JSON list of C-alpha atoms and ligand atoms in Angstrom, two decimals:
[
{"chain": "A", "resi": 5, "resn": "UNK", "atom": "CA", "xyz": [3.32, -13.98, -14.29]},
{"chain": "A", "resi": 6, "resn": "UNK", "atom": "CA", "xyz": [6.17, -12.00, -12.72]},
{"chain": "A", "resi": 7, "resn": "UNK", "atom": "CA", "xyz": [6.90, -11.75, -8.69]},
{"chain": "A", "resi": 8, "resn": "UNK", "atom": "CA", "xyz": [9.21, -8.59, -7.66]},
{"chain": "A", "resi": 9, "resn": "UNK", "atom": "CA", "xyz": [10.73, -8.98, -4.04]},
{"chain": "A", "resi": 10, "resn": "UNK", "atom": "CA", "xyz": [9.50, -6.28, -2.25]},
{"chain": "A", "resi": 11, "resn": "UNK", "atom": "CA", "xyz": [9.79, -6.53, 1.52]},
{"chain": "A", "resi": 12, "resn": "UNK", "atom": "CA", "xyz": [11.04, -8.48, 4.37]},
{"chain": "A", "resi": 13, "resn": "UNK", "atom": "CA", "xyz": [7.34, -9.41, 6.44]},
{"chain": "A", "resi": 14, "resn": "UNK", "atom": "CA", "xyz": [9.38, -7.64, 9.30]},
{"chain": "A", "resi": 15, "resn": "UNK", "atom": "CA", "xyz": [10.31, -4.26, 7.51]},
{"chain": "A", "resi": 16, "resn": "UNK", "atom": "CA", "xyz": [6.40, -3.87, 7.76]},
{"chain": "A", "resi": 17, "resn": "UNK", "atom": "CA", "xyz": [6.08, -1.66, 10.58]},
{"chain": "A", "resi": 18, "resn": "UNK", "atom": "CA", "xyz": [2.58, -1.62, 12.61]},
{"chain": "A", "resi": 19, "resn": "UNK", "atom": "CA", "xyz": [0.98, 1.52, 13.11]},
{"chain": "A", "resi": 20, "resn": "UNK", "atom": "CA", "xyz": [1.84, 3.18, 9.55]},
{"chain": "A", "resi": 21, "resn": "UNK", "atom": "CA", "xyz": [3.38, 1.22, 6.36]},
{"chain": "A", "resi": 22, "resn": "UNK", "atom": "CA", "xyz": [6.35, 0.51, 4.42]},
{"chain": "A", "resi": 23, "resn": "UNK", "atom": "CA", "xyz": [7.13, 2.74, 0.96]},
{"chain": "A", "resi": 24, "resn": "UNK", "atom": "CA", "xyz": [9.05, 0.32, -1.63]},
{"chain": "A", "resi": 25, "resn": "UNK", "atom": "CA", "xyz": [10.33, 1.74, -4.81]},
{"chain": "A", "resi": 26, "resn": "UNK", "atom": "CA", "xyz": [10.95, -1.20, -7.38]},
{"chain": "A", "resi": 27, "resn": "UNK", "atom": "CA", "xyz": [10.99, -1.54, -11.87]},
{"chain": "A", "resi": 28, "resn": "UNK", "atom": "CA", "xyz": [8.56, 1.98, -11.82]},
{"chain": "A", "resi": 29, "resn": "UNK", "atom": "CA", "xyz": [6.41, 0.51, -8.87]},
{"chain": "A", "resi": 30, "resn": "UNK", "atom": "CA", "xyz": [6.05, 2.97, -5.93]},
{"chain": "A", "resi": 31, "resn": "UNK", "atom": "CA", "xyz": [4.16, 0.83, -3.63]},
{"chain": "A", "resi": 32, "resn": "UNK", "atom": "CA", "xyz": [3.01, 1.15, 0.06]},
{"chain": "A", "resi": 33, "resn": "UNK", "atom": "CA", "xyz": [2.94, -2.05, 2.21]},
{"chain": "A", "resi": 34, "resn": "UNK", "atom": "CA", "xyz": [0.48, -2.71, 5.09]},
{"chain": "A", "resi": 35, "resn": "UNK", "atom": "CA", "xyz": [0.07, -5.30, 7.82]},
{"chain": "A", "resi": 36, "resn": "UNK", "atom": "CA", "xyz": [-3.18, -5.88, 8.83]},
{"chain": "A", "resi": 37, "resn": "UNK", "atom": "CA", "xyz": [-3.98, -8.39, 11.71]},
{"chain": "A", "resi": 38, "resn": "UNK", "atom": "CA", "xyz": [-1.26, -10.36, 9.79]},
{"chain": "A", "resi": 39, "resn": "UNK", "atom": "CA", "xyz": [-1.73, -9.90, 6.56]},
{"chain": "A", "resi": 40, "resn": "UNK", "atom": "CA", "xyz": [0.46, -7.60, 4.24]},
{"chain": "A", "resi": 41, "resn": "UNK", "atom": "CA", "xyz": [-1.25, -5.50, 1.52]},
{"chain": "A", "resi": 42, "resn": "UNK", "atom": "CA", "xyz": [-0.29, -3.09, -0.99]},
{"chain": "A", "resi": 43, "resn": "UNK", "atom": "CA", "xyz": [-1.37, -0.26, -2.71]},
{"chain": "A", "resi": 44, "resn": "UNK", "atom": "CA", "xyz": [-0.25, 2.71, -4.69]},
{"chain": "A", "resi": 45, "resn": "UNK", "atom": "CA", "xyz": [2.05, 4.92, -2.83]},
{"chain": "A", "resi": 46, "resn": "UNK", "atom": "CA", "xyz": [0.68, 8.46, -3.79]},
{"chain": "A", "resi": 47, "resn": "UNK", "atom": "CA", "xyz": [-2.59, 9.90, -2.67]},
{"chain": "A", "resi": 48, "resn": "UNK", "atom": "CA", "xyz": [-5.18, 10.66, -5.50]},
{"chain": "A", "resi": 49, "resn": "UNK", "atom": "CA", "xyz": [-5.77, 13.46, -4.20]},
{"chain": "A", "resi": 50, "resn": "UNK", "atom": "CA", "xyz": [-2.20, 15.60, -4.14]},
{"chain": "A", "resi": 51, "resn": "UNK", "atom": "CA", "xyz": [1.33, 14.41, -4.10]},
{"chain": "A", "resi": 52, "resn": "UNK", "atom": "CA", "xyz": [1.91, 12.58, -0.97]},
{"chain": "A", "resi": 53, "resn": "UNK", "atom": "CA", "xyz": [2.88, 9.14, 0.37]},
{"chain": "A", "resi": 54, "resn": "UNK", "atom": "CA", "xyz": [0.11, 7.20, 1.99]},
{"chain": "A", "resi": 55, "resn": "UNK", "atom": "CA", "xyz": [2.68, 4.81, 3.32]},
{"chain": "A", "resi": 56, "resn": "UNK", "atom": "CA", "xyz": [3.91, 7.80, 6.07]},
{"chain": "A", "resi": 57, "resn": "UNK", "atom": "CA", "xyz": [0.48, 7.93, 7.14]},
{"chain": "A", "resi": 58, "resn": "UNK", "atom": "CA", "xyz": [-1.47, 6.51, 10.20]},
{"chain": "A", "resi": 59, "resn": "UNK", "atom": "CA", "xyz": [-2.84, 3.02, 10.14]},
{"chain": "A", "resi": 60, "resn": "UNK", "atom": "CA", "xyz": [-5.99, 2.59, 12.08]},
{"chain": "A", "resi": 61, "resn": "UNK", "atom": "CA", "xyz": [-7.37, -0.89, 11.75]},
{"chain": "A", "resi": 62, "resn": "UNK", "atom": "CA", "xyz": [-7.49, -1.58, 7.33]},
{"chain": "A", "resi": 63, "resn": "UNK", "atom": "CA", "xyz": [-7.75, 1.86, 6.52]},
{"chain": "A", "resi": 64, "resn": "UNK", "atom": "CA", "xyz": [-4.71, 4.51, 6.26]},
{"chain": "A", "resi": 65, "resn": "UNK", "atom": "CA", "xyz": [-5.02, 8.15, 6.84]},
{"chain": "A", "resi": 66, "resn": "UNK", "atom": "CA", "xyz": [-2.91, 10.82, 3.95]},
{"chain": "A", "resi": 67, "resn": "UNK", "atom": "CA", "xyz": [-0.74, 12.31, 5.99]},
{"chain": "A", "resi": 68, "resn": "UNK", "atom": "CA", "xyz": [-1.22, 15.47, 4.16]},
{"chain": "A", "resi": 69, "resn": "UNK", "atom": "CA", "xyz": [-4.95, 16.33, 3.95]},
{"chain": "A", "resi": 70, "resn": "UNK", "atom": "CA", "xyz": [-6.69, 13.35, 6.00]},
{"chain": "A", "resi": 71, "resn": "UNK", "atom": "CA", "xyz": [-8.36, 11.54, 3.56]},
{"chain": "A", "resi": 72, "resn": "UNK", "atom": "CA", "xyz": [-8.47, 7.64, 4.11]},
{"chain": "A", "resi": 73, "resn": "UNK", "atom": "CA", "xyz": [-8.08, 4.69, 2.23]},
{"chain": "A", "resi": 74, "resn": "UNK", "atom": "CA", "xyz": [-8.76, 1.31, 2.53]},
{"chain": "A", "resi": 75, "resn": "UNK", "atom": "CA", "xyz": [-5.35, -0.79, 1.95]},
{"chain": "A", "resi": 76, "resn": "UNK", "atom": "CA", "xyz": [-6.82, -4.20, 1.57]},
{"chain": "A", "resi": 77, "resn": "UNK", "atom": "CA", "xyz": [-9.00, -2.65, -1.91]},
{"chain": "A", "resi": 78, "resn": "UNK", "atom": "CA", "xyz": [-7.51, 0.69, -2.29]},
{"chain": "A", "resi": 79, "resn": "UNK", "atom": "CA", "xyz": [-11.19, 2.82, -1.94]},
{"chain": "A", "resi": 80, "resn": "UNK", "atom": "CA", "xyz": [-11.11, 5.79, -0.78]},
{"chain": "A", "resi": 81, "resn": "UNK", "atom": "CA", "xyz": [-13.31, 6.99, 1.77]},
{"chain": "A", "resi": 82, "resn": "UNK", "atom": "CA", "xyz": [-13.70, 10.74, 2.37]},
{"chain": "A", "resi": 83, "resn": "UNK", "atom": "CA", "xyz": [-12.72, 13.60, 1.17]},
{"chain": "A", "resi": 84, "resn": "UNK", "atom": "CA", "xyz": [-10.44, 15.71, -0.05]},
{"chain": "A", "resi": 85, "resn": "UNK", "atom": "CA", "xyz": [-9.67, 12.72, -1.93]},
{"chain": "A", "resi": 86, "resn": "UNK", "atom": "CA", "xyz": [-12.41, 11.36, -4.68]},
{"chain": "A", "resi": 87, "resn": "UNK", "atom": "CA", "xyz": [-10.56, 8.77, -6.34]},
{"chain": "A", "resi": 88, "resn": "UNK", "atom": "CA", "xyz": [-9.31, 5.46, -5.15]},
{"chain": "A", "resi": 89, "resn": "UNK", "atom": "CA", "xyz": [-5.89, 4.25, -5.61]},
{"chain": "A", "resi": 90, "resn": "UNK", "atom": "CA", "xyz": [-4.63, 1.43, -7.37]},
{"chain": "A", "resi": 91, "resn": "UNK", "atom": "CA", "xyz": [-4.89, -2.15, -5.47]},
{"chain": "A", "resi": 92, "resn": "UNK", "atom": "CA", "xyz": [-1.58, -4.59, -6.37]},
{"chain": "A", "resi": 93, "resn": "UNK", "atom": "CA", "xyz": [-1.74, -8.43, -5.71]},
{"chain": "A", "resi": 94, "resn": "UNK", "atom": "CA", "xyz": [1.08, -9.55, -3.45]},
{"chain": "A", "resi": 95, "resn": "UNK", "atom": "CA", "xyz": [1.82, -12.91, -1.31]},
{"chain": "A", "resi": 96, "resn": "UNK", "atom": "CA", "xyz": [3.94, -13.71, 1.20]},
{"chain": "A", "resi": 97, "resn": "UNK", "atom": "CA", "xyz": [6.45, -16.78, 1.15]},
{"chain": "A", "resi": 98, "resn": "UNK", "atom": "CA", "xyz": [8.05, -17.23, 4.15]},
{"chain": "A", "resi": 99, "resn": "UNK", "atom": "CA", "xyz": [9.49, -13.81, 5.01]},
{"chain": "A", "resi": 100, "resn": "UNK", "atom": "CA", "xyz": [9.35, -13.01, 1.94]},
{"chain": "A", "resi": 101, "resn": "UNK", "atom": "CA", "xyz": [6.53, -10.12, 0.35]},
{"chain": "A", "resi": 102, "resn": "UNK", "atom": "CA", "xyz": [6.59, -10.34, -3.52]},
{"chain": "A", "resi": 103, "resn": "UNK", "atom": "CA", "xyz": [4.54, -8.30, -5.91]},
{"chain": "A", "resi": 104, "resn": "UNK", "atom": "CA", "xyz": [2.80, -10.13, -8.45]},
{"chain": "A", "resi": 105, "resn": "UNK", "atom": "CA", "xyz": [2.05, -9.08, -11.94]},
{"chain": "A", "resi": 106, "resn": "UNK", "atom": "CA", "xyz": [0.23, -10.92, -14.39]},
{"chain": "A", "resi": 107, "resn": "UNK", "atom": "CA", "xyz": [1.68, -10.33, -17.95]},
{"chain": "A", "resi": 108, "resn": "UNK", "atom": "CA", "xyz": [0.10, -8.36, -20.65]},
{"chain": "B", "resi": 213, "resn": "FES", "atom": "S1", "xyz": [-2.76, 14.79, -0.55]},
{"chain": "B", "resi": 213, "resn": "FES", "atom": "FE1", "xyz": [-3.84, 13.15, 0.37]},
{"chain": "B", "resi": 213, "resn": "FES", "atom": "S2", "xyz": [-5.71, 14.03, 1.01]},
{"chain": "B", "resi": 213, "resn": "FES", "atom": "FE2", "xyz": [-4.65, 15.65, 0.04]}
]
């Protein structure tokens, strides 16, 4: 298993989320009702960062075309977008958000 750093809990703003570029990983962080979740950083659906979009409750609106996601399993949940996005596992120590990758 190998954790990445991503985040500071505090970097993780509210009402939208938190892009983090790291080893090929283009991530966007959410806080929801405390918890931080993360999910690919690029809409299925076009190019276009899901992290610049607007949080409303668990789910995250493109800021492109309007489809939404769900960040806590990465669905997606009307159109334009058909596809979901991918889900990543990460925990919080402390302050601290790390991604977590099991090895292959
Ligand atoms: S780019 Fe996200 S819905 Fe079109």
């Amino acid at each position: 298993m190998t954790r990445i750093r991503l985040a500071s809990v505090g970097d993780i703003p509210d009402e939208t989320g938190l892009r983090v570029d790291t080893d090929g990983y283009r991530i966007a962080l959410f806080r929801v009702e405390g918890d931080i979740y993360g999910i690919a950083d690029r809409c299925s659906h076009e190019e276009a960062s899901l992290a610049e979009g607007d949080l409303f409750d668990d789910e995250i609106e493109c800021p492109k075309h309007g489809s939404e996601f769900n960040v806590r399993t990465g669905a997606v949940l009307n159109l334009p977008a058909t596809e979901p996005v991918a889900r990543y596992d990460v925990v919080v120590e402390g302050d601290d958000v790390y991604l977590i990758l099991e090895e292959e």
